[in-house]
JSON list of C-alpha atoms in Angstrom, two decimals:
[
{"chain": "A", "resi": 83, "resn": "MET", "atom": "CA", "xyz": [47.92, -15.86, -10.67]},
{"chain": "A", "resi": 84, "resn": "THR", "atom": "CA", "xyz": [48.66, -13.14, -8.67]},
{"chain": "A", "resi": 85, "resn": "VAL", "atom": "CA", "xyz": [46.25, -11.05, -6.61]},
{"chain": "A", "resi": 86, "resn": "GLU", "atom": "CA", "xyz": [47.43, -7.88, -8.46]},
{"chain": "A", "resi": 87, "resn": "ASN", "atom": "CA", "xyz": [46.96, -9.56, -11.77]},
{"chain": "A", "resi": 88, "resn": "GLU", "atom": "CA", "xyz": [43.62, -10.62, -10.85]},
{"chain": "A", "resi": 89, "resn": "LYS", "atom": "CA", "xyz": [42.52, -7.06, -9.84]},
{"chain": "A", "resi": 90, "resn": "GLN", "atom": "CA", "xyz": [44.11, -5.81, -13.43]},
{"chain": "A", "resi": 91, "resn": "LEU", "atom": "CA", "xyz": [41.84, -8.18, -15.06]},
{"chain": "A", "resi": 92, "resn": "ASP", "atom": "CA", "xyz": [38.80, -7.43, -13.18]},
{"chain": "A", "resi": 93, "resn": "ASN", "atom": "CA", "xyz": [39.57, -3.39, -14.07]},
{"chain": "A", "resi": 94, "resn": "GLU", "atom": "CA", "xyz": [39.87, -4.68, -17.88]},
{"chain": "A", "resi": 95, "resn": "GLN", "atom": "CA", "xyz": [36.75, -6.51, -17.67]},
{"chain": "A", "resi": 96, "resn": "ALA", "atom": "CA", "xyz": [35.05, -3.69, -15.89]},
{"chain": "A", "resi": 97, "resn": "GLN", "atom": "CA", "xyz": [36.43, -0.96, -18.65]},
{"chain": "A", "resi": 98, "resn": "ILE", "atom": "CA", "xyz": [35.15, -3.52, -21.35]},
{"chain": "A", "resi": 99, "resn": "LYS", "atom": "CA", "xyz": [31.62, -3.46, -19.69]},
{"chain": "A", "resi": 100, "resn": "ALA", "atom": "CA", "xyz": [31.65, 0.29, -19.32]},
{"chain": "A", "resi": 101, "resn": "GLU", "atom": "CA", "xyz": [32.64, 0.70, -23.15]},
{"chain": "A", "resi": 102, "resn": "ARG", "atom": "CA", "xyz": [29.78, -1.82, -24.20]},
{"chain": "A", "resi": 103, "resn": "HIS", "atom": "CA", "xyz": [27.15, 0.27, -22.00]},
{"chain": "A", "resi": 104, "resn": "LYS", "atom": "CA", "xyz": [28.48, 3.20, -23.31]},
{"chain": "A", "resi": 105, "resn": "ALA", "atom": "CA", "xyz": [28.15, 2.13, -26.97]},
{"chain": "A", "resi": 106, "resn": "ARG", "atom": "CA", "xyz": [24.66, 0.98, -26.51]},
{"chain": "A", "resi": 107, "resn": "GLN", "atom": "CA", "xyz": [23.70, 4.31, -24.82]},
{"chain": "A", "resi": 108, "resn": "GLN", "atom": "CA", "xyz": [25.27, 6.22, -27.76]},
{"chain": "A", "resi": 109, "resn": "LYS", "atom": "CA", "xyz": [23.26, 4.22, -30.28]},
{"chain": "A", "resi": 110, "resn": "VAL", "atom": "CA", "xyz": [20.20, 4.79, -28.15]},
{"chain": "A", "resi": 111, "resn": "LYS", "atom": "CA", "xyz": [20.83, 8.57, -27.89]},
{"chain": "A", "resi": 112, "resn": "ALA", "atom": "CA", "xyz": [21.59, 8.55, -31.52]},
{"chain": "A", "resi": 113, "resn": "GLY", "atom": "CA", "xyz": [17.97, 7.07, -32.46]},
{"chain": "A", "resi": 114, "resn": "VAL", "atom": "CA", "xyz": [16.19, 9.10, -29.80]},
{"chain": "A", "resi": 115, "resn": "ASP", "atom": "CA", "xyz": [17.68, 12.25, -31.46]},
{"chain": "A", "resi": 116, "resn": "ALA", "atom": "CA", "xyz": [16.61, 11.18, -34.96]},
{"chain": "A", "resi": 117, "resn": "LYS", "atom": "CA", "xyz": [12.83, 10.88, -33.72]},
{"chain": "A", "resi": 118, "resn": "ILE", "atom": "CA", "xyz": [13.34, 14.16, -31.96]},
{"chain": "A", "resi": 119, "resn": "ALA", "atom": "CA", "xyz": [14.65, 15.83, -34.99]},
{"chain": "A", "resi": 120, "resn": "ALA", "atom": "CA", "xyz": [12.01, 14.32, -37.85]},
{"chain": "A", "resi": 121, "resn": "ALA", "atom": "CA", "xyz": [9.01, 15.39, -34.86]},
{"chain": "A", "resi": 122, "resn": "GLN", "atom": "CA", "xyz": [8.93, 19.18, -36.07]},
{"chain": "A", "resi": 123, "resn": "GLU", "atom": "CA", "xyz": [5.35, 19.50, -36.64]},
{"chain": "A", "resi": 124, "resn": "GLU", "atom": "CA", "xyz": [3.18, 21.48, -33.95]},
{"chain": "A", "resi": 125, "resn": "LYS", "atom": "CA", "xyz": [-0.50, 20.59, -33.65]},
{"chain": "A", "resi": 126, "resn": "GLY", "atom": "CA", "xyz": [-3.25, 20.00, -31.36]},
{"chain": "A", "resi": 127, "resn": "ILE", "atom": "CA", "xyz": [-3.13, 16.74, -30.03]},
{"chain": "A", "resi": 128, "resn": "LEU", "atom": "CA", "xyz": [-6.45, 14.21, -29.77]},
{"chain": "A", "resi": 129, "resn": "LEU", "atom": "CA", "xyz": [-5.40, 12.24, -26.84]},
{"chain": "A", "resi": 130, "resn": "VAL", "atom": "CA", "xyz": [-7.76, 8.96, -25.87]},
{"chain": "A", "resi": 131, "resn": "LEU", "atom": "CA", "xyz": [-7.42, 7.03, -22.72]},
{"chain": "A", "resi": 132, "resn": "THR", "atom": "CA", "xyz": [-9.49, 3.89, -22.84]},
{"chain": "A", "resi": 133, "resn": "GLY", "atom": "CA", "xyz": [-9.57, 0.25, -21.44]},
{"chain": "A", "resi": 134, "resn": "ASN", "atom": "CA", "xyz": [-10.99, -1.09, -18.58]},
{"chain": "A", "resi": 135, "resn": "GLY", "atom": "CA", "xyz": [-8.35, -0.28, -15.84]},
{"chain": "A", "resi": 136, "resn": "LYS", "atom": "CA", "xyz": [-8.57, 2.41, -13.29]},
{"chain": "A", "resi": 137, "resn": "GLY", "atom": "CA", "xyz": [-6.78, 5.70, -13.66]},
{"chain": "A", "resi": 138, "resn": "LYS", "atom": "CA", "xyz": [-7.96, 6.98, -16.85]},
{"chain": "A", "resi": 139, "resn": "SER", "atom": "CA", "xyz": [-9.58, 10.25, -15.77]},
{"chain": "A", "resi": 140, "resn": "THR", "atom": "CA", "xyz": [-6.47, 10.48, -13.18]},
{"chain": "A", "resi": 141, "resn": "SER", "atom": "CA", "xyz": [-4.38, 10.65, -15.98]},
{"chain": "A", "resi": 142, "resn": "GLY", "atom": "CA", "xyz": [-6.24, 13.12, -18.40]},
{"chain": "A", "resi": 143, "resn": "PHE", "atom": "CA", "xyz": [-6.61, 15.51, -14.88]},
{"chain": "A", "resi": 144, "resn": "GLY", "atom": "CA", "xyz": [-2.74, 15.21, -14.99]},
{"chain": "A", "resi": 145, "resn": "THR", "atom": "CA", "xyz": [-2.44, 16.71, -18.29]},
{"chain": "A", "resi": 146, "resn": "VAL", "atom": "CA", "xyz": [-5.12, 19.18, -17.41]},
{"chain": "A", "resi": 147, "resn": "ALA", "atom": "CA", "xyz": [-3.14, 20.39, -14.64]},
{"chain": "A", "resi": 148, "resn": "ARG", "atom": "CA", "xyz": [0.32, 20.42, -16.91]},
{"chain": "A", "resi": 149, "resn": "ALA", "atom": "CA", "xyz": [-1.05, 22.53, -18.87]},
{"chain": "A", "resi": 150, "resn": "VAL", "atom": "CA", "xyz": [-2.43, 25.02, -16.23]},
{"chain": "A", "resi": 151, "resn": "GLY", "atom": "CA", "xyz": [1.24, 24.94, -14.80]},
{"chain": "A", "resi": 152, "resn": "HIS", "atom": "CA", "xyz": [2.24, 26.06, -18.40]},
{"chain": "A", "resi": 153, "resn": "GLY", "atom": "CA", "xyz": [-0.24, 29.13, -18.44]},
{"chain": "A", "resi": 154, "resn": "LYS", "atom": "CA", "xyz": [-2.69, 27.46, -20.86]},
{"chain": "A", "resi": 155, "resn": "LYS", "atom": "CA", "xyz": [-6.11, 27.98, -20.46]},
{"chain": "A", "resi": 156, "resn": "ALA", "atom": "CA", "xyz": [-8.13, 24.71, -20.01]},
{"chain": "A", "resi": 157, "resn": "ALA", "atom": "CA", "xyz": [-11.69, 23.50, -19.91]},
{"chain": "A", "resi": 158, "resn": "VAL", "atom": "CA", "xyz": [-13.12, 20.22, -18.63]},
{"chain": "A", "resi": 159, "resn": "VAL", "atom": "CA", "xyz": [-16.58, 18.62, -19.69]},
{"chain": "A", "resi": 160, "resn": "GLN", "atom": "CA", "xyz": [-17.59, 15.60, -17.52]},
{"chain": "A", "resi": 161, "resn": "PHE", "atom": "CA", "xyz": [-20.41, 13.14, -18.72]},
{"chain": "A", "resi": 162, "resn": "ILE", "atom": "CA", "xyz": [-20.74, 10.98, -16.11]},
{"chain": "A", "resi": 163, "resn": "LYS", "atom": "CA", "xyz": [-19.34, 11.33, -12.35]},
{"chain": "A", "resi": 164, "resn": "GLY", "atom": "CA", "xyz": [-21.64, 14.86, -11.88]},
{"chain": "A", "resi": 165, "resn": "THR", "atom": "CA", "xyz": [-23.28, 13.62, -8.64]},
{"chain": "A", "resi": 166, "resn": "TRP", "atom": "CA", "xyz": [-19.78, 12.58, -6.87]},
{"chain": "A", "resi": 167, "resn": "GLU", "atom": "CA", "xyz": [-17.62, 15.01, -5.15]},
{"chain": "A", "resi": 168, "resn": "CYS", "atom": "CA", "xyz": [-14.32, 15.45, -7.47]},
{"chain": "A", "resi": 169, "resn": "GLY", "atom": "CA", "xyz": [-11.10, 16.18, -5.91]},
{"chain": "A", "resi": 170, "resn": "GLU", "atom": "CA", "xyz": [-9.35, 17.29, -9.28]},
{"chain": "A", "resi": 171, "resn": "ARG", "atom": "CA", "xyz": [-12.45, 19.87, -9.63]},
{"chain": "A", "resi": 172, "resn": "ASN", "atom": "CA", "xyz": [-11.87, 21.00, -6.14]},
{"chain": "A", "resi": 173, "resn": "LEU", "atom": "CA", "xyz": [-8.42, 21.92, -7.30]},
{"chain": "A", "resi": 174, "resn": "LEU", "atom": "CA", "xyz": [-8.62, 22.85, -10.88]},
{"chain": "A", "resi": 175, "resn": "GLU", "atom": "CA", "xyz": [-11.82, 25.19, -10.47]},
{"chain": "A", "resi": 176, "resn": "GLY", "atom": "CA", "xyz": [-9.58, 27.25, -8.04]},
{"chain": "A", "resi": 177, "resn": "ALA", "atom": "CA", "xyz": [-7.09, 27.34, -10.86]},
{"chain": "A", "resi": 178, "resn": "GLY", "atom": "CA", "xyz": [-9.27, 28.93, -13.25]},
{"chain": "A", "resi": 179, "resn": "VAL", "atom": "CA", "xyz": [-10.44, 25.87, -15.12]},
{"chain": "A", "resi": 180, "resn": "ALA", "atom": "CA", "xyz": [-13.92, 25.88, -16.07]},
{"chain": "A", "resi": 181, "resn": "PHE", "atom": "CA", "xyz": [-16.05, 22.59, -15.76]},
{"chain": "A", "resi": 182, "resn": "HIS", "atom": "CA", "xyz": [-19.24, 21.62, -17.32]},
{"chain": "A", "resi": 183, "resn": "VAL", "atom": "CA", "xyz": [-20.97, 18.87, -15.53]},
{"chain": "A", "resi": 184, "resn": "MET", "atom": "CA", "xyz": [-23.67, 16.62, -17.04]},
{"chain": "A", "resi": 185, "resn": "GLY", "atom": "CA", "xyz": [-24.86, 16.08, -13.52]},
{"chain": "A", "resi": 186, "resn": "THR", "atom": "CA", "xyz": [-26.82, 12.72, -13.59]},
{"chain": "A", "resi": 187, "resn": "GLY", "atom": "CA", "xyz": [-24.24, 10.46, -12.52]},
{"chain": "A", "resi": 188, "resn": "PHE", "atom": "CA", "xyz": [-23.94, 6.87, -13.35]},
{"chain": "A", "resi": 189, "resn": "THR", "atom": "CA", "xyz": [-26.34, 5.77, -15.99]},
{"chain": "A", "resi": 190, "resn": "TRP", "atom": "CA", "xyz": [-27.42, 2.51, -14.08]},
{"chain": "A", "resi": 191, "resn": "GLU", "atom": "CA", "xyz": [-28.09, 4.92, -11.33]},
{"chain": "A", "resi": 192, "resn": "THR", "atom": "CA", "xyz": [-30.68, 7.14, -13.26]},
{"chain": "A", "resi": 193, "resn": "GLN", "atom": "CA", "xyz": [-32.27, 4.23, -15.13]},
{"chain": "A", "resi": 194, "resn": "ASP", "atom": "CA", "xyz": [-33.85, 6.58, -17.29]},
{"chain": "A", "resi": 195, "resn": "ARG", "atom": "CA", "xyz": [-32.68, 6.71, -20.76]},
{"chain": "A", "resi": 196, "resn": "GLU", "atom": "CA", "xyz": [-34.55, 9.59, -22.01]},
{"chain": "A", "resi": 197, "resn": "LYS", "atom": "CA", "xyz": [-33.20, 11.75, -19.02]},
{"chain": "A", "resi": 198, "resn": "ASP", "atom": "CA", "xyz": [-29.61, 10.61, -19.33]},
{"chain": "A", "resi": 199, "resn": "THR", "atom": "CA", "xyz": [-29.91, 11.41, -23.30]},
{"chain": "A", "resi": 200, "resn": "ALA", "atom": "CA", "xyz": [-31.35, 14.72, -22.81]},
{"chain": "A", "resi": 201, "resn": "ALA", "atom": "CA", "xyz": [-28.40, 15.40, -20.16]},
{"chain": "A", "resi": 202, "resn": "ALA", "atom": "CA", "xyz": [-25.95, 14.18, -22.65]},
{"chain": "A", "resi": 203, "resn": "LEU", "atom": "CA", "xyz": [-26.93, 16.39, -25.48]},
{"chain": "A", "resi": 204, "resn": "VAL", "atom": "CA", "xyz": [-26.77, 19.64, -22.76]},
{"chain": "A", "resi": 205, "resn": "ALA", "atom": "CA", "xyz": [-23.60, 18.57, -21.81]},
{"chain": "A", "resi": 206, "resn": "TRP", "atom": "CA", "xyz": [-22.04, 18.09, -25.44]},
{"chain": "A", "resi": 207, "resn": "GLU", "atom": "CA", "xyz": [-23.52, 21.43, -26.40]},
{"chain": "A", "resi": 208, "resn": "ALA", "atom": "CA", "xyz": [-21.14, 22.98, -23.97]},
{"chain": "A", "resi": 209, "resn": "ALA", "atom": "CA", "xyz": [-18.26, 20.54, -25.26]},
{"chain": "A", "resi": 210, "resn": "GLU", "atom": "CA", "xyz": [-19.20, 21.71, -28.88]},
{"chain": "A", "resi": 211, "resn": "ALA", "atom": "CA", "xyz": [-18.89, 25.32, -27.82]},
{"chain": "A", "resi": 212, "resn": "LEU", "atom": "CA", "xyz": [-15.42, 24.65, -26.20]},
{"chain": "A", "resi": 213, "resn": "LEU", "atom": "CA", "xyz": [-14.21, 22.84, -29.34]},
{"chain": "A", "resi": 214, "resn": "GLN", "atom": "CA", "xyz": [-15.00, 26.30, -31.34]},
{"chain": "A", "resi": 215, "resn": "ASP", "atom": "CA", "xyz": [-13.31, 28.44, -28.79]},
{"chain": "A", "resi": 216, "resn": "GLU", "atom": "CA", "xyz": [-9.62, 29.13, -29.82]},
{"chain": "A", "resi": 217, "resn": "SER", "atom": "CA", "xyz": [-8.72, 30.62, -26.25]},
{"chain": "A", "resi": 218, "resn": "ILE", "atom": "CA", "xyz": [-8.90, 26.97, -25.12]},
{"chain": "A", "resi": 219, "resn": "ASP", "atom": "CA", "xyz": [-5.64, 25.31, -25.19]},
{"chain": "A", "resi": 220, "resn": "CYS", "atom": "CA", "xyz": [-6.52, 22.01, -23.58]},
{"chain": "A", "resi": 221, "resn": "LEU", "atom": "CA", "xyz": [-10.06, 20.12, -23.40]},
{"chain": "A", "resi": 222, "resn": "MET", "atom": "CA", "xyz": [-10.73, 17.38, -21.28]},
{"chain": "A", "resi": 223, "resn": "LEU", "atom": "CA", "xyz": [-13.94, 15.22, -22.29]},
{"chain": "A", "resi": 224, "resn": "ASP", "atom": "CA", "xyz": [-14.36, 12.94, -19.14]},
{"chain": "A", "resi": 225, "resn": "GLU", "atom": "CA", "xyz": [-16.06, 9.77, -20.09]},
{"chain": "A", "resi": 226, "resn": "LEU", "atom": "CA", "xyz": [-17.32, 10.88, -23.45]},
{"chain": "A", "resi": 227, "resn": "THR", "atom": "CA", "xyz": [-16.78, 7.41, -24.86]},
{"chain": "A", "resi": 228, "resn": "TYR", "atom": "CA", "xyz": [-20.01, 6.05, -22.88]},
{"chain": "A", "resi": 229, "resn": "MET", "atom": "CA", "xyz": [-22.24, 8.69, -24.56]},
{"chain": "A", "resi": 230, "resn": "VAL", "atom": "CA", "xyz": [-21.10, 6.97, -27.66]},
{"chain": "A", "resi": 231, "resn": "SER", "atom": "CA", "xyz": [-21.22, 3.35, -27.09]},
{"chain": "A", "resi": 232, "resn": "TYR", "atom": "CA", "xyz": [-24.70, 4.06, -25.16]},
{"chain": "A", "resi": 233, "resn": "HIS", "atom": "CA", "xyz": [-26.16, 6.17, -28.12]},
{"chain": "A", "resi": 234, "resn": "TYR", "atom": "CA", "xyz": [-26.75, 9.10, -26.47]},
{"chain": "A", "resi": 235, "resn": "LEU", "atom": "CA", "xyz": [-24.77, 10.90, -28.85]},
{"chain": "A", "resi": 236, "resn": "ASP", "atom": "CA", "xyz": [-24.14, 10.70, -32.63]},
{"chain": "A", "resi": 237, "resn": "VAL", "atom": "CA", "xyz": [-20.65, 9.33, -33.26]},
{"chain": "A", "resi": 238, "resn": "GLU", "atom": "CA", "xyz": [-20.46, 11.59, -36.47]},
{"chain": "A", "resi": 239, "resn": "ARG", "atom": "CA", "xyz": [-21.32, 14.64, -34.80]},
{"chain": "A", "resi": 240, "resn": "VAL", "atom": "CA", "xyz": [-18.57, 14.14, -32.35]},
{"chain": "A", "resi": 241, "resn": "LEU", "atom": "CA", "xyz": [-16.18, 13.36, -34.99]},
{"chain": "A", "resi": 242, "resn": "THR", "atom": "CA", "xyz": [-17.14, 16.30, -36.75]},
{"chain": "A", "resi": 243, "resn": "ALA", "atom": "CA", "xyz": [-16.55, 18.82, -34.06]},
{"chain": "A", "resi": 244, "resn": "LEU", "atom": "CA", "xyz": [-13.40, 17.23, -32.81]},
{"chain": "A", "resi": 245, "resn": "LYS", "atom": "CA", "xyz": [-12.20, 17.14, -36.90]},
{"chain": "A", "resi": 246, "resn": "ASN", "atom": "CA", "xyz": [-13.17, 21.23, -36.92]},
{"chain": "A", "resi": 247, "resn": "ARG", "atom": "CA", "xyz": [-11.71, 22.34, -33.48]},
{"chain": "A", "resi": 248, "resn": "PRO", "atom": "CA", "xyz": [-9.01, 25.14, -33.42]},
{"chain": "A", "resi": 249, "resn": "PRO", "atom": "CA", "xyz": [-5.77, 23.55, -35.00]},
{"chain": "A", "resi": 250, "resn": "MET", "atom": "CA", "xyz": [-3.50, 24.13, -31.61]},
{"chain": "A", "resi": 251, "resn": "GLN", "atom": "CA", "xyz": [-6.30, 22.85, -29.18]},
{"chain": "A", "resi": 252, "resn": "HIS", "atom": "CA", "xyz": [-5.22, 19.84, -27.18]},
{"chain": "A", "resi": 253, "resn": "VAL", "atom": "CA", "xyz": [-8.72, 17.43, -26.39]},
{"chain": "A", "resi": 254, "resn": "ILE", "atom": "CA", "xyz": [-8.30, 14.52, -23.90]},
{"chain": "A", "resi": 255, "resn": "ILE", "atom": "CA", "xyz": [-10.77, 11.62, -24.39]},
{"chain": "A", "resi": 256, "resn": "THR", "atom": "CA", "xyz": [-11.48, 9.32, -21.54]},
{"chain": "A", "resi": 257, "resn": "GLY", "atom": "CA", "xyz": [-13.69, 6.41, -20.87]},
{"chain": "A", "resi": 258, "resn": "ARG", "atom": "CA", "xyz": [-14.12, 2.42, -21.52]},
{"chain": "A", "resi": 259, "resn": "ALA", "atom": "CA", "xyz": [-14.58, 1.07, -24.91]},
{"chain": "A", "resi": 260, "resn": "CYS", "atom": "CA", "xyz": [-13.97, 3.94, -27.06]},
{"chain": "A", "resi": 261, "resn": "HIS", "atom": "CA", "xyz": [-15.45, 4.08, -30.41]},
{"chain": "A", "resi": 262, "resn": "ARG", "atom": "CA", "xyz": [-13.06, 2.91, -33.16]},
{"chain": "A", "resi": 263, "resn": "ALA", "atom": "CA", "xyz": [-13.70, 5.73, -35.48]},
{"chain": "A", "resi": 264, "resn": "ILE", "atom": "CA", "xyz": [-12.62, 8.27, -32.66]},
{"chain": "A", "resi": 265, "resn": "ILE", "atom": "CA", "xyz": [-9.32, 6.05, -32.19]},
{"chain": "A", "resi": 266, "resn": "GLU", "atom": "CA", "xyz": [-8.73, 6.22, -35.63]},
{"chain": "A", "resi": 267, "resn": "LEU", "atom": "CA", "xyz": [-8.83, 9.87, -35.58]},
{"chain": "A", "resi": 268, "resn": "ALA", "atom": "CA", "xyz": [-6.80, 10.26, -32.49]},
{"chain": "A", "resi": 269, "resn": "ASP", "atom": "CA", "xyz": [-3.16, 11.27, -32.48]},
{"chain": "A", "resi": 270, "resn": "THR", "atom": "CA", "xyz": [-1.95, 9.22, -29.29]},
{"chain": "A", "resi": 271, "resn": "VAL", "atom": "CA", "xyz": [-4.24, 6.43, -27.65]},
{"chain": "A", "resi": 272, "resn": "SER", "atom": "CA", "xyz": [-3.43, 4.62, -24.44]},
{"chain": "A", "resi": 273, "resn": "GLU", "atom": "CA", "xyz": [-5.16, 1.74, -23.12]},
{"chain": "A", "resi": 274, "resn": "VAL", "atom": "CA", "xyz": [-5.53, 1.06, -19.58]},
{"chain": "A", "resi": 275, "resn": "GLN", "atom": "CA", "xyz": [-5.88, -2.50, -18.26]},
{"chain": "A", "resi": 276, "resn": "PRO", "atom": "CA", "xyz": [-6.59, -3.88, -14.96]},
{"chain": "A", "resi": 277, "resn": "ILE", "atom": "CA", "xyz": [-4.27, -6.50, -13.04]},
{"chain": "A", "resi": 278, "resn": "LYS", "atom": "CA", "xyz": [-6.03, -5.85, -9.79]},
{"chain": "A", "resi": 279, "resn": "HIS", "atom": "CA", "xyz": [-8.40, -3.30, -8.16]},
{"chain": "A", "resi": 280, "resn": "ALA", "atom": "CA", "xyz": [-9.28, -2.91, -4.91]},
{"chain": "A", "resi": 281, "resn": "PHE", "atom": "CA", "xyz": [-12.95, -2.53, -5.07]},
{"chain": "A", "resi": 282, "resn": "GLU", "atom": "CA", "xyz": [-13.13, -6.51, -6.19]},
{"chain": "A", "resi": 283, "resn": "ALA", "atom": "CA", "xyz": [-11.52, -7.20, -3.04]},
{"chain": "A", "resi": 284, "resn": "GLY", "atom": "CA", "xyz": [-14.45, -5.44, -0.97]},
{"chain": "A", "resi": 285, "resn": "ILE", "atom": "CA", "xyz": [-12.49, -2.17, -0.24]},
{"chain": "A", "resi": 286, "resn": "LYS", "atom": "CA", "xyz": [-14.74, 1.08, -0.65]},
{"chain": "A", "resi": 287, "resn": "ALA", "atom": "CA", "xyz": [-13.69, 4.11, -3.04]},
{"chain": "A", "resi": 288, "resn": "GLN", "atom": "CA", "xyz": [-12.44, 6.55, -1.01]},
{"chain": "A", "resi": 289, "resn": "PRO", "atom": "CA", "xyz": [-12.00, 10.26, -1.01]},
{"chain": "A", "resi": 290, "resn": "GLY", "atom": "CA", "xyz": [-8.75, 11.81, -1.83]},
{"chain": "A", "resi": 291, "resn": "PHE", "atom": "CA", "xyz": [-7.59, 8.52, -3.53]},
{"chain": "A", "resi": 292, "resn": "ASP", "atom": "CA", "xyz": [-10.33, 7.04, -5.86]},
{"chain": "A", "resi": 293, "resn": "TYR", "atom": "CA", "xyz": [-12.30, 10.46, -6.44]}
]
């Protein structure tokens, strides 16, 4: 086979591969277009970010920032990390996002169930008010899952408020071990699983990256 014939064969094989790739991508596009055409309902989304991995709150704050970037009104209720400085709070409050912070910090630090329960109820009352506020387009309930799993808050009370919120209000719930009833109610659920974590290797949490 001459060099010219080899080049011609290579070109033909490349063309065949290109046509096959194009056919595959056309099939993918058709499937995506069909899903887009079928997804015509508009409603407020209940998003749950759960699991044992790092990044749930970070992801939630990213969605809040996205809402603000589109001119939407957002609010955040934080149920645990209230005693830590929060970089996202520093930024988002400056963009008009209202924060309501439980303020007691991690439950293993207070070691006071009565105090934690009282603080959780105060924070939840703020959340309930926001869940009735039609002007709030996006609400983040950061670490809410713990309040339910520790029985500081009644799950039925939480479910009732979520179900009766304004129809176009988006809600983000973060935290480990989300109650199955909240997961069932949610429209979108993502589970973050750990592979490695710097803290387990003795590296301390650092401002600007971890909080």
